[in-house]
Amino acid sequence: MDFELKTLALGTAADEKCDAMVVLVTEGLHTGKDALSSLISQALAAGDLESKPGKILSAYGAQGLACQRVVLAGAGDGSTKSVRQAVAAAVAVVKTGPAKSLLIVFSAAPRVGAVRAAVLAAADASYAYTTTKSKPEPRKLKRVTIGCANSSSAKTDFERAQALVLGVEMAKEWANRPANHATPSMLAHAAKSLAKQPKIKCEVLGPSQVEKLGMGSFMAVSRGSDEPLRFIVLRYDGAAKSEPPVVLVGKGITFDTGGISLKPAPEMDEMKFDMSGAASVLGVFRALAELQPALNVVGLIPACENMPDGRAIKPGDVVTSMSGQTIEILNTDAEGRLVLCDALTYAERFKPRAVIDIATLTGACMIALGGVRSGMFSSDEALANALLAAGESALDPCWRLPLDDEYAEGLKTHFADVANVSGRAGGAITAAKFLQRFATRFPWAHLDIAGTAWKGAAAKGATGRPVGLLVDYLLNEASRPVAPQGKSTGKRAAT
Ligand code: BES
Ligand code: MN
Ligand code: ZN
């Protein structure tokens, strides 16, 4: 999909020729004497339109308008959230018709972030997965133009949005693919193709290299599968070599049957989304390739399937992780933490300024926070606050959950250094406590995206989250250089 940004006043929008037009109507709008303005004020006065976000009025062939199809969309107070809601509702209407190009008009000067919200919402509402359809329907909406009074002030916002659309759609694509179309090798291939972009490199390790590294925990999970595991290392080198990188670690379980601790059949197909963390890392790198920020970023993806088999790990088995810590695998369905812990140990070699892992880790997190906010855990106040702020500004919010040591009590066992599960209570937190044991040498955060990475039921599909949050965080970091060894050179920029 193509995007364009254009300077346009509400007064002149009536003369714009386009397939379809969406006009964002904010509260207290000053309307002029032009045809579009009078349409809006008449509709508001008659009660057929409200400025409340999500309220829609479609018009066809209205007098004095060059554009046949016009959708008036209430955009509330013009906040990023209201604009997103308005555009989502309006594009849902437009896409049922034949329009190929769409003009979205801001009737009042857009707030910071509002143009980005509009672009992302338009892309999201018109997205459709097609890869494994025999007769894929091409995307009907080909072009979206954003019109606002002063387009130069919205330019940065607009460019970030375009990069984000590419990142979010790459994350959606890989998360949506069925597991037989998104094997560990295929994920690795996708990562390799990202390395064609400027400043991006990719290295892929296979089973023998992973064994040499001593990743006994990661290897244990993959034992039950005939698909060979892959350990993907992506680098984006946007700053001097001496600059410590931010490391992103994405859970890449391309299918999670639960292993010998087999999951029940209903909705098991959704476990193809269990590599959404990995997909978000790929998506972030896609966006970095466009934005080229002055920052170093490493992406690590431990990718494998979790399958039951004669060679699969069994409840009670003890394995040795790359860190040297032994782990009693009491439940083979708690596999995410088993692949992540070795990737976290691997991250140490980069002397990172921060490590963030992203994982569809626990059903418990989905129960706790639902699909609105991702769970966030961090051992570092500054990192936690930076992620919270990035989540708010990107409209991809997270919520911090605790890491009190008492939550780790249940992970104690007589047979190894640590068990991979504790009781059902506080399941998202005990999973984070397990990971924290492997993240002691750098500022660390964990995002549990089990509830936010995809939608279930009729709307089934990947959301592309938390690409938006991560990109905002990284761009903020790029304007806050730090010295090697993680010493801060100055004050953290306000986020
Ligand atoms: N991939 C799942 C987590 C999950 C479940 C995400 C449902 C989204 C929806 C993870 O590997 C898992 O199975 N976790 C177990 C942990 C338990 C055995 C301690 C869970 O949440 O049930
Ligand atoms: Mn599992
Ligand atoms: Zn899983």
Short mmCIF file of C-alpha atoms and ligand atoms in Angstrom, two decimals:
data_model
loop_
_atom_site.label_atom_id
_atom_site.label_comp_id
_atom_site.label_asym_id
_atom_site.label_seq_id
_atom_site.Cartn_x
_atom_site.Cartn_y
_atom_site.Cartn_z
CA MET A 1 0.00 0.00 0.00
CA ASP A 2 1.24 3.49 -0.88
CA PHE A 3 0.98 6.49 1.38
CA GLU A 4 1.18 10.16 0.60
CA LEU A 5 1.13 13.28 2.72
CA LYS A 6 -0.36 16.46 1.36
CA THR A 7 -1.14 19.97 2.55
CA LEU A 8 -4.87 20.49 2.43
CA ALA A 9 -7.32 22.75 4.24
CA LEU A 10 -10.85 21.64 5.03
CA GLY A 11 -12.07 24.52 2.85
CA THR A 12 -10.40 23.14 -0.29
CA ALA A 13 -11.08 19.44 0.32
CA ALA A 14 -14.44 19.78 -1.44
CA ASP A 15 -12.61 20.22 -4.74
CA GLU A 16 -10.36 17.17 -4.30
CA LYS A 17 -10.93 14.42 -6.85
CA CYS A 18 -10.50 10.98 -5.31
CA ASP A 19 -12.17 7.56 -5.12
CA ALA A 20 -13.24 8.10 -1.54
CA MET A 21 -12.71 10.62 1.20
CA VAL A 22 -12.77 10.31 4.98
CA VAL A 23 -13.14 13.53 6.93
CA LEU A 24 -12.11 13.43 10.59
CA VAL A 25 -14.57 15.59 12.47
CA THR A 26 -13.25 16.73 15.83
CA GLU A 27 -15.15 18.39 18.69
CA GLY A 28 -15.62 22.15 18.41
CA LEU A 29 -14.70 22.20 14.75
CA HIS A 30 -14.76 25.63 13.07
CA THR A 31 -16.52 25.03 9.79
CA GLY A 32 -16.34 27.46 6.87
CA LYS A 33 -18.69 28.25 4.00
CA ASP A 34 -17.46 25.57 1.57
CA ALA A 35 -19.60 22.60 0.51
CA LEU A 36 -17.86 20.10 2.79
CA SER A 37 -18.13 22.36 5.82
CA SER A 38 -21.84 22.88 5.27
CA LEU A 39 -22.39 19.15 4.85
CA ILE A 40 -20.65 18.58 8.19
CA SER A 41 -22.49 21.34 10.07
CA GLN A 42 -25.86 20.25 8.67
CA ALA A 43 -25.23 16.64 9.66
CA LEU A 44 -24.11 17.66 13.14
CA ALA A 45 -27.11 19.96 13.59
CA ALA A 46 -29.54 17.27 12.41
CA GLY A 47 -28.04 14.73 14.79
CA ASP A 48 -27.03 12.41 11.95
CA LEU A 49 -23.36 12.85 12.87
CA GLU A 50 -21.60 13.12 16.21
CA SER A 51 -18.00 14.03 16.86
CA LYS A 52 -17.73 11.06 19.23
CA PRO A 53 -14.94 8.74 18.01
CA GLY A 54 -16.26 5.80 16.02
CA LYS A 55 -19.45 7.59 14.83
CA ILE A 56 -19.77 7.43 11.06
CA LEU A 57 -21.93 9.03 8.38
CA SER A 58 -21.56 7.99 4.73
CA ALA A 59 -22.61 10.29 1.92
CA TYR A 60 -22.79 9.60 -1.81
CA GLY A 61 -22.77 12.20 -4.56
CA ALA A 62 -23.21 15.09 -2.17
CA GLN A 63 -23.70 18.49 -3.77
CA GLY A 64 -20.61 20.58 -4.41
CA LEU A 65 -18.13 17.79 -3.68
CA ALA A 66 -15.76 16.54 -6.38
CA CYS A 67 -15.51 13.20 -4.58
CA GLN A 68 -18.53 10.88 -4.85
CA ARG A 69 -17.94 8.83 -1.71
CA VAL A 70 -17.48 10.77 1.49
CA VAL A 71 -17.37 9.29 4.97
CA LEU A 72 -17.64 11.72 7.86
CA ALA A 73 -15.99 10.22 10.93
CA GLY A 74 -16.26 11.56 14.47
CA ALA A 75 -12.72 11.92 15.84
CA GLY A 76 -13.55 13.12 19.36
CA ASP A 77 -10.91 15.35 20.91
CA GLY A 78 -8.45 14.57 18.11
CA SER A 79 -6.22 12.48 20.41
CA THR A 80 -4.17 9.73 18.78
CA LYS A 81 -6.52 7.14 20.24
CA SER A 82 -9.65 8.86 18.91
CA VAL A 83 -8.08 9.30 15.48
CA ARG A 84 -7.18 5.63 15.38
CA GLN A 85 -10.72 4.66 16.30
CA ALA A 86 -12.21 7.04 13.72
CA VAL A 87 -9.99 5.85 10.86
CA ALA A 88 -10.52 2.18 11.74
CA ALA A 89 -14.31 2.64 11.64
CA ALA A 90 -14.23 4.71 8.43
CA VAL A 91 -11.88 2.39 6.51
CA ALA A 92 -14.02 -0.60 7.51
CA VAL A 93 -16.88 1.14 5.65
CA VAL A 94 -14.79 2.30 2.66
CA LYS A 95 -13.24 -1.11 2.06
CA THR A 96 -16.64 -2.70 1.44
CA GLY A 97 -16.93 -0.50 -1.68
CA PRO A 98 -14.92 -0.27 -4.89
CA ALA A 99 -12.59 2.62 -3.93
CA LYS A 100 -8.91 1.99 -4.69
CA SER A 101 -7.56 5.22 -3.30
CA LEU A 102 -8.57 7.08 -0.20
CA LEU A 103 -8.01 10.61 1.06
CA ILE A 104 -8.12 11.09 4.83
CA VAL A 105 -8.67 14.73 5.73
CA PHE A 106 -7.80 16.19 9.13
CA SER A 107 -10.38 18.93 9.59
CA ALA A 108 -8.26 20.45 12.38
CA ALA A 109 -4.45 20.50 12.70
CA PRO A 110 -3.37 16.99 13.75
CA ARG A 111 -1.79 16.53 17.18
CA VAL A 112 1.65 14.93 17.53
CA GLY A 113 1.27 11.25 16.67
CA ALA A 114 -2.18 11.64 15.10
CA VAL A 115 -0.99 11.26 11.50
CA ARG A 116 0.91 8.13 12.51
CA ALA A 117 -2.19 6.75 14.20
CA ALA A 118 -4.23 7.44 11.06
CA VAL A 119 -1.73 5.74 8.72
CA LEU A 120 -1.39 2.69 10.97
CA ALA A 121 -5.14 2.36 11.46
CA ALA A 122 -5.78 2.61 7.71
CA ALA A 123 -3.16 -0.06 7.00
CA ASP A 124 -4.49 -2.28 9.77
CA ALA A 125 -8.12 -2.02 8.68
CA SER A 126 -7.30 -2.83 5.06
CA TYR A 127 -4.83 -5.66 5.77
CA ALA A 128 -5.70 -9.19 4.72
CA TYR A 129 -3.61 -12.35 4.98
CA THR A 130 -3.35 -14.11 1.61
CA THR A 131 -0.21 -16.27 1.51
CA THR A 132 -1.85 -19.67 1.73
CA LYS A 133 -5.00 -18.91 -0.28
CA SER A 134 -5.19 -20.45 -3.75
CA LYS A 135 -6.88 -17.36 -5.22
CA PRO A 136 -5.61 -14.49 -3.13
CA GLU A 137 -7.72 -11.36 -3.43
CA PRO A 138 -5.40 -8.41 -3.98
CA ARG A 139 -5.65 -5.57 -1.49
CA LYS A 140 -8.41 -3.31 -2.78
CA LEU A 141 -7.15 -0.15 -1.16
CA LYS A 142 -3.92 0.71 -2.96
CA ARG A 143 -3.27 4.28 -1.94
CA VAL A 144 -3.96 6.39 1.12
CA THR A 145 -3.35 10.13 1.12
CA ILE A 146 -3.30 12.05 4.38
CA GLY A 147 -4.39 15.65 3.99
CA CYS A 148 -3.77 18.18 6.73
CA ALA A 149 -3.39 21.92 7.04
CA ASN A 150 0.36 21.97 7.65
CA SER A 151 1.86 18.79 6.24
CA SER A 152 5.49 19.76 6.91
CA SER A 153 5.02 19.55 10.69
CA ALA A 154 3.53 16.07 10.31
CA LYS A 155 6.34 14.79 8.08
CA THR A 156 8.40 12.98 10.76
CA ASP A 157 5.26 11.37 12.10
CA PHE A 158 4.26 10.29 8.62
CA GLU A 159 7.65 8.79 7.76
CA ARG A 160 7.77 6.84 11.00
CA ALA A 161 4.30 5.53 10.25
CA GLN A 162 5.30 4.28 6.80
CA ALA A 163 8.24 2.37 8.27
CA LEU A 164 6.00 0.99 10.99
CA VAL A 165 3.45 -0.29 8.50
CA LEU A 166 6.18 -2.33 6.80
CA GLY A 167 7.36 -3.66 10.17
CA VAL A 168 3.89 -4.44 11.50
CA GLU A 169 2.86 -6.17 8.28
CA MET A 170 6.00 -8.30 8.27
CA ALA A 171 5.28 -9.34 11.86
CA LYS A 172 1.65 -10.11 10.99
CA GLU A 173 2.62 -12.10 7.93
CA TRP A 174 5.00 -14.43 9.77
CA ALA A 175 2.81 -14.83 12.82
CA ASN A 176 -0.24 -15.60 10.65
CA ARG A 177 1.46 -18.25 8.55
CA PRO A 178 0.53 -21.81 9.45
CA ALA A 179 3.33 -23.73 11.16
CA ASN A 180 4.07 -25.79 8.03
CA HIS A 181 4.64 -22.53 6.18
CA ALA A 182 6.71 -20.95 8.96
CA THR A 183 9.20 -23.55 10.12
CA PRO A 184 12.38 -22.55 11.97
CA SER A 185 14.29 -22.77 8.66
CA MET A 186 11.72 -20.55 6.92
CA LEU A 187 11.94 -17.98 9.72
CA ALA A 188 15.72 -18.04 9.33
CA HIS A 189 15.30 -17.50 5.62
CA ALA A 190 13.09 -14.46 6.26
CA ALA A 191 15.73 -13.07 8.63
CA LYS A 192 18.43 -13.65 6.01
CA SER A 193 16.47 -11.72 3.43
CA LEU A 194 16.28 -8.77 5.84
CA ALA A 195 20.09 -8.68 5.66
CA LYS A 196 19.79 -7.35 2.10
CA GLN A 197 18.76 -4.05 3.67
CA PRO A 198 21.39 -1.44 4.56
CA LYS A 199 23.25 -1.91 7.90
CA ILE A 200 21.59 -5.28 8.62
CA LYS A 201 23.49 -8.53 8.99
CA CYS A 202 22.18 -11.98 9.75
CA GLU A 203 23.82 -15.17 10.96
CA VAL A 204 21.95 -18.44 11.43
CA LEU A 205 23.14 -21.27 13.68
CA GLY A 206 21.96 -24.87 13.32
CA PRO A 207 21.81 -27.81 15.76
CA SER A 208 25.54 -28.63 15.84
CA GLN A 209 26.56 -25.02 16.53
CA VAL A 210 23.89 -24.67 19.20
CA GLU A 211 25.13 -27.86 20.81
CA LYS A 212 28.71 -26.52 20.82
CA LEU A 213 27.49 -23.38 22.57
CA GLY A 214 26.04 -25.60 25.29
CA MET A 215 22.43 -24.52 24.86
CA GLY A 216 21.13 -27.70 26.50
CA SER A 217 17.81 -26.14 27.45
CA PHE A 218 16.95 -24.86 23.95
CA MET A 219 18.06 -28.19 22.44
CA ALA A 220 15.88 -30.13 24.87
CA VAL A 221 12.72 -28.43 23.57
CA SER A 222 13.53 -29.17 19.94
CA ARG A 223 14.27 -32.87 20.55
CA GLY A 224 10.69 -33.96 19.92
CA SER A 225 10.57 -32.43 16.46
CA ASP A 226 11.86 -33.55 13.07
CA GLU A 227 12.26 -29.91 12.04
CA PRO A 228 15.81 -28.80 12.83
CA LEU A 229 16.11 -25.86 15.21
CA ARG A 230 17.57 -22.51 14.16
CA PHE A 231 19.22 -19.83 16.28
CA ILE A 232 18.92 -16.54 14.39
CA VAL A 233 21.25 -13.62 15.09
CA LEU A 234 20.28 -10.31 13.47
CA ARG A 235 22.32 -7.13 13.76
CA TYR A 236 21.44 -3.59 12.88
CA ASP A 237 24.63 -1.51 13.04
CA GLY A 238 23.46 2.09 13.06
CA ALA A 239 26.09 3.51 15.43
CA ALA A 240 29.81 3.14 16.19
CA LYS A 241 30.99 -0.39 17.06
CA SER A 242 31.86 0.82 20.57
CA GLU A 243 28.21 1.67 21.29
CA PRO A 244 26.60 -1.14 23.30
CA PRO A 245 23.52 -2.51 21.55
CA VAL A 246 19.97 -3.06 22.66
CA VAL A 247 19.29 -6.80 22.34
CA LEU A 248 15.80 -8.04 21.45
CA VAL A 249 15.08 -11.72 22.08
CA GLY A 250 11.97 -13.17 20.40
CA LYS A 251 10.38 -16.48 21.36
CA GLY A 252 10.30 -18.49 18.15
CA ILE A 253 8.25 -21.62 18.92
CA THR A 254 6.85 -22.20 15.44
CA PHE A 255 4.31 -24.62 16.88
CA ASP A 256 3.57 -25.44 20.50
CA THR A 257 1.75 -28.74 21.02
CA GLY A 258 2.84 -28.69 24.65
CA GLY A 259 5.12 -31.68 24.01
CA ILE A 260 4.55 -34.72 26.23
CA SER A 261 2.54 -32.39 28.52
CA LEU A 262 0.21 -32.23 25.51
CA LYS A 263 -2.24 -29.36 25.14
CA PRO A 264 -5.97 -30.09 24.70
CA ALA A 265 -7.24 -30.11 21.10
CA PRO A 266 -9.61 -27.10 21.10
CA GLU A 267 -7.88 -24.03 19.68
CA MET A 268 -4.54 -25.78 19.52
CA ASP A 269 -4.18 -24.36 15.99
CA GLU A 270 -3.61 -20.97 17.64
CA MET A 271 -0.25 -22.24 18.85
CA LYS A 272 1.08 -21.42 15.38
CA PHE A 273 1.19 -17.88 16.78
CA ASP A 274 3.70 -18.98 19.42
CA MET A 275 6.47 -17.36 17.37
CA SER A 276 4.86 -13.92 17.54
CA GLY A 277 7.76 -12.65 19.66
CA ALA A 278 10.15 -13.73 16.91
CA ALA A 279 7.89 -12.17 14.28
CA SER A 280 7.92 -8.87 16.17
CA VAL A 281 11.73 -8.91 16.16
CA LEU A 282 11.70 -9.41 12.38
CA GLY A 283 9.18 -6.58 12.07
CA VAL A 284 11.30 -4.23 14.19
CA PHE A 285 14.30 -4.89 11.94
CA ARG A 286 12.18 -4.20 8.88
CA ALA A 287 11.26 -0.82 10.37
CA LEU A 288 14.88 -0.10 11.39
CA ALA A 289 15.94 -0.71 7.79
CA GLU A 290 13.66 2.16 6.76
CA LEU A 291 14.32 4.52 9.64
CA GLN A 292 18.12 4.03 9.89
CA PRO A 293 18.43 5.37 13.47
CA ALA A 294 21.88 5.94 15.05
CA LEU A 295 21.74 2.92 17.33
CA ASN A 296 23.00 -0.64 17.47
CA VAL A 297 20.40 -3.37 17.82
CA VAL A 298 20.81 -7.15 18.02
CA GLY A 299 17.92 -9.53 17.43
CA LEU A 300 18.09 -13.09 18.77
CA ILE A 301 15.54 -15.73 17.83
CA PRO A 302 15.64 -19.25 19.23
CA ALA A 303 13.33 -21.06 16.80
CA CYS A 304 12.03 -24.62 17.05
CA GLU A 305 8.86 -26.69 17.37
CA ASN A 306 7.59 -28.17 20.63
CA MET A 307 6.37 -31.68 19.72
CA PRO A 308 5.65 -34.99 21.49
CA ASP A 309 7.79 -37.85 20.19
CA GLY A 310 9.81 -40.87 21.27
CA ARG A 311 12.84 -38.62 21.64
CA ALA A 312 11.00 -35.70 23.26
CA ILE A 313 11.86 -34.46 26.74
CA LYS A 314 9.74 -35.93 29.52
CA PRO A 315 8.36 -34.37 32.69
CA GLY A 316 11.06 -34.71 35.33
CA ASP A 317 13.98 -34.63 32.89
CA VAL A 318 16.89 -32.43 33.98
CA VAL A 319 18.88 -30.44 31.41
CA THR A 320 21.88 -28.12 31.64
CA SER A 321 21.42 -24.62 30.26
CA MET A 322 24.14 -22.56 28.57
CA SER A 323 24.54 -20.62 31.83
CA GLY A 324 25.49 -23.86 33.61
CA GLN A 325 22.32 -23.85 35.70
CA THR A 326 20.46 -27.15 35.66
CA ILE A 327 16.70 -27.15 35.04
CA GLU A 328 14.12 -29.75 35.99
CA ILE A 329 11.49 -29.76 33.25
CA LEU A 330 8.35 -30.56 35.21
CA ASN A 331 6.03 -29.47 32.41
CA THR A 332 7.15 -29.68 28.80
CA ASP A 333 4.49 -27.10 27.89
CA ALA A 334 6.48 -24.42 29.72
CA GLU A 335 8.92 -24.48 26.79
CA GLY A 336 9.15 -20.78 25.99
CA ARG A 337 11.26 -20.01 29.03
CA LEU A 338 13.49 -22.98 28.16
CA VAL A 339 14.45 -21.58 24.78
CA LEU A 340 14.62 -17.98 26.01
CA CYS A 341 16.96 -18.68 28.93
CA ASP A 342 19.75 -19.86 26.61
CA ALA A 343 19.21 -16.89 24.29
CA LEU A 344 19.48 -14.56 27.31
CA THR A 345 22.82 -16.14 28.25
CA TYR A 346 23.98 -15.78 24.66
CA ALA A 347 23.04 -12.06 24.84
CA GLU A 348 25.78 -11.47 27.46
CA ARG A 349 28.48 -11.50 24.78
CA PHE A 350 27.18 -8.23 23.32
CA LYS A 351 27.67 -6.34 26.63
CA PRO A 352 24.24 -4.87 25.95
CA ARG A 353 22.84 -1.61 27.30
CA ALA A 354 19.51 -3.40 27.63
CA VAL A 355 17.97 -6.78 26.79
CA ILE A 356 14.24 -7.11 26.10
CA ASP A 357 12.66 -10.48 25.50
CA ILE A 358 9.30 -10.69 23.76
CA ALA A 359 7.26 -13.85 24.18
CA THR A 360 3.80 -15.38 24.02
CA LEU A 361 4.83 -16.91 27.30
CA THR A 362 1.83 -17.63 29.52
CA GLY A 363 -1.89 -18.16 29.32
CA ALA A 364 -1.88 -16.61 32.79
CA CYS A 365 -0.82 -13.24 31.35
CA MET A 366 -3.67 -13.40 28.86
CA ILE A 367 -6.08 -14.05 31.75
CA ALA A 368 -4.59 -11.19 33.79
CA LEU A 369 -4.43 -8.42 31.19
CA GLY A 370 -6.54 -9.63 28.26
CA GLY A 371 -5.85 -8.23 24.82
CA VAL A 372 -5.37 -4.58 25.75
CA ARG A 373 -1.98 -4.36 27.46
CA SER A 374 1.06 -6.61 27.22
CA GLY A 375 2.61 -7.76 30.48
CA MET A 376 5.93 -6.08 31.26
CA PHE A 377 8.51 -7.10 33.84
CA SER A 378 11.81 -5.38 34.46
CA SER A 379 14.71 -5.44 36.84
CA ASP A 380 15.59 -1.86 35.83
CA GLU A 381 13.49 1.21 36.69
CA ALA A 382 14.70 3.36 33.80
CA LEU A 383 14.10 0.59 31.27
CA ALA A 384 10.65 -0.13 32.70
CA ASN A 385 9.66 3.54 32.51
CA ALA A 386 11.02 3.87 28.98
CA LEU A 387 8.94 0.88 27.84
CA LEU A 388 5.80 2.15 29.59
CA ALA A 389 6.21 5.54 27.90
CA ALA A 390 6.89 3.99 24.48
CA GLY A 391 3.79 1.82 24.84
CA GLU A 392 1.61 4.87 25.54
CA SER A 393 2.98 7.01 22.69
CA ALA A 394 2.76 4.14 20.19
CA LEU A 395 -0.78 3.18 21.30
CA ASP A 396 0.70 -0.26 21.98
CA PRO A 397 0.54 -0.19 25.77
CA CYS A 398 2.01 -2.50 28.41
CA TRP A 399 1.51 -2.83 32.15
CA ARG A 400 4.26 -3.50 34.66
CA LEU A 401 3.93 -6.59 36.84
CA PRO A 402 6.01 -7.39 39.93
CA LEU A 403 9.16 -9.45 40.40
CA ASP A 404 9.23 -9.98 44.18
CA ASP A 405 11.61 -12.80 45.08
CA GLU A 406 8.84 -14.56 47.00
CA TYR A 407 7.27 -15.41 43.64
CA ALA A 408 10.29 -17.65 42.88
CA GLU A 409 9.70 -19.94 45.90
CA GLY A 410 7.70 -22.45 43.87
CA LEU A 411 10.51 -22.89 41.36
CA LYS A 412 12.67 -24.64 43.97
CA THR A 413 13.28 -28.36 43.48
CA HIS A 414 15.36 -31.18 45.02
CA PHE A 415 16.56 -32.37 41.62
CA ALA A 416 18.07 -29.35 39.86
CA ASP A 417 18.99 -25.70 40.39
CA VAL A 418 15.54 -24.62 39.32
CA ALA A 419 12.25 -26.10 38.06
CA ASN A 420 10.61 -24.76 34.93
CA VAL A 421 7.17 -24.37 36.52
CA SER A 422 5.60 -23.61 39.86
CA GLY A 423 1.88 -23.74 40.76
CA ARG A 424 -0.92 -22.11 38.79
CA ALA A 425 -1.01 -18.98 40.96
CA GLY A 426 0.78 -15.97 39.48
CA GLY A 427 1.80 -17.96 36.40
CA ALA A 428 2.95 -14.97 34.35
CA ILE A 429 5.11 -13.75 37.23
CA THR A 430 6.72 -17.10 38.06
CA ALA A 431 7.64 -17.46 34.37
CA ALA A 432 9.31 -14.04 34.53
CA LYS A 433 11.11 -15.05 37.75
CA PHE A 434 12.50 -18.08 35.93
CA LEU A 435 13.84 -15.87 33.12
CA GLN A 436 15.28 -13.33 35.56
CA ARG A 437 17.80 -15.94 36.80
CA PHE A 438 19.37 -15.82 33.34
CA ALA A 439 19.30 -12.04 32.98
CA THR A 440 21.53 -10.88 35.83
CA ARG A 441 24.31 -9.28 33.80
CA PHE A 442 22.41 -6.46 32.04
CA PRO A 443 19.33 -4.27 32.43
CA TRP A 444 16.52 -6.58 31.41
CA ALA A 445 12.84 -6.47 30.57
CA HIS A 446 10.39 -9.16 29.57
CA LEU A 447 7.23 -8.53 27.53
CA ASP A 448 4.58 -11.25 27.82
CA ILE A 449 2.47 -10.78 24.68
CA ALA A 450 0.30 -13.90 25.04
CA GLY A 451 -2.85 -11.74 25.15
CA THR A 452 -1.88 -9.01 22.67
CA ALA A 453 -0.02 -10.72 19.80
CA TRP A 454 -3.12 -12.11 18.16
CA LYS A 455 -6.89 -11.97 18.21
CA GLY A 456 -8.94 -15.13 18.61
CA ALA A 457 -12.51 -16.06 17.61
CA ALA A 458 -13.91 -14.65 14.34
CA ALA A 459 -11.28 -11.89 14.10
CA LYS A 460 -8.53 -14.54 14.32
CA GLY A 461 -5.19 -13.13 13.26
CA ALA A 462 -1.93 -11.54 14.30
CA THR A 463 -1.91 -7.92 15.51
CA GLY A 464 1.72 -7.06 14.77
CA ARG A 465 2.18 -6.02 18.40
CA PRO A 466 4.48 -4.96 20.03
CA VAL A 467 6.40 -3.67 16.98
CA GLY A 468 5.06 -0.15 17.59
CA LEU A 469 6.12 -0.11 21.24
CA LEU A 470 9.60 -1.46 20.46
CA VAL A 471 10.26 0.94 17.58
CA ASP A 472 9.25 3.94 19.70
CA TYR A 473 11.50 2.70 22.50
CA LEU A 474 14.45 2.21 20.14
CA LEU A 475 14.04 5.62 18.47
CA ASN A 476 13.99 7.24 21.91
CA GLU A 477 17.15 5.29 22.83
CA ALA A 478 18.87 6.45 19.64
CA SER A 479 18.70 10.01 20.95
CA ARG A 480 20.25 8.93 24.27
CA PRO A 481 23.77 7.64 23.61
CA VAL A 482 25.48 5.65 26.35
CA ALA A 483 29.15 4.84 26.89
CA PRO A 484 30.46 1.25 26.69
CA GLN A 485 29.99 -0.94 29.79
CA GLY A 486 26.56 0.58 30.10
CA LYS A 487 27.70 3.74 31.94
CA SER A 488 25.34 6.58 31.27
CA THR A 489 26.89 9.66 29.66
CA GLY A 490 24.12 11.99 30.55
CA LYS A 491 20.60 12.45 31.66
CA ARG A 492 17.97 10.19 30.19
CA ALA A 493 15.96 12.16 27.71
CA ALA A 494 12.39 12.73 28.80
CA THR A 495 10.18 10.20 27.07
N1 BES B 1 2.63 -20.68 24.35
C1 BES B 1 2.09 -20.97 25.61
C2 BES B 1 1.42 -19.77 26.26
C3 BES B 1 0.08 -19.37 25.70
C4 BES B 1 -1.04 -20.11 26.01
C5 BES B 1 -0.04 -18.24 24.95
C6 BES B 1 -2.27 -19.72 25.51
C7 BES B 1 -1.28 -17.85 24.47
C8 BES B 1 -2.39 -18.60 24.74
C9 BES B 1 3.18 -21.45 26.56
O1 BES B 1 4.20 -22.16 25.99
C10 BES B 1 2.53 -22.35 27.54
O2 BES B 1 2.06 -23.38 27.16
N2 BES B 1 2.50 -21.93 28.81
C11 BES B 1 1.87 -22.68 29.82
C12 BES B 1 2.74 -22.65 31.05
C13 BES B 1 2.32 -23.59 32.12
C14 BES B 1 2.55 -25.02 31.69
C15 BES B 1 3.11 -23.28 33.38
C16 BES B 1 0.51 -22.05 30.10
O3 BES B 1 0.40 -20.82 30.10
O4 BES B 1 -0.44 -22.80 30.31
MN MN B 2 3.76 -24.24 25.87
ZN ZN B 3 4.57 -21.78 24.03
#
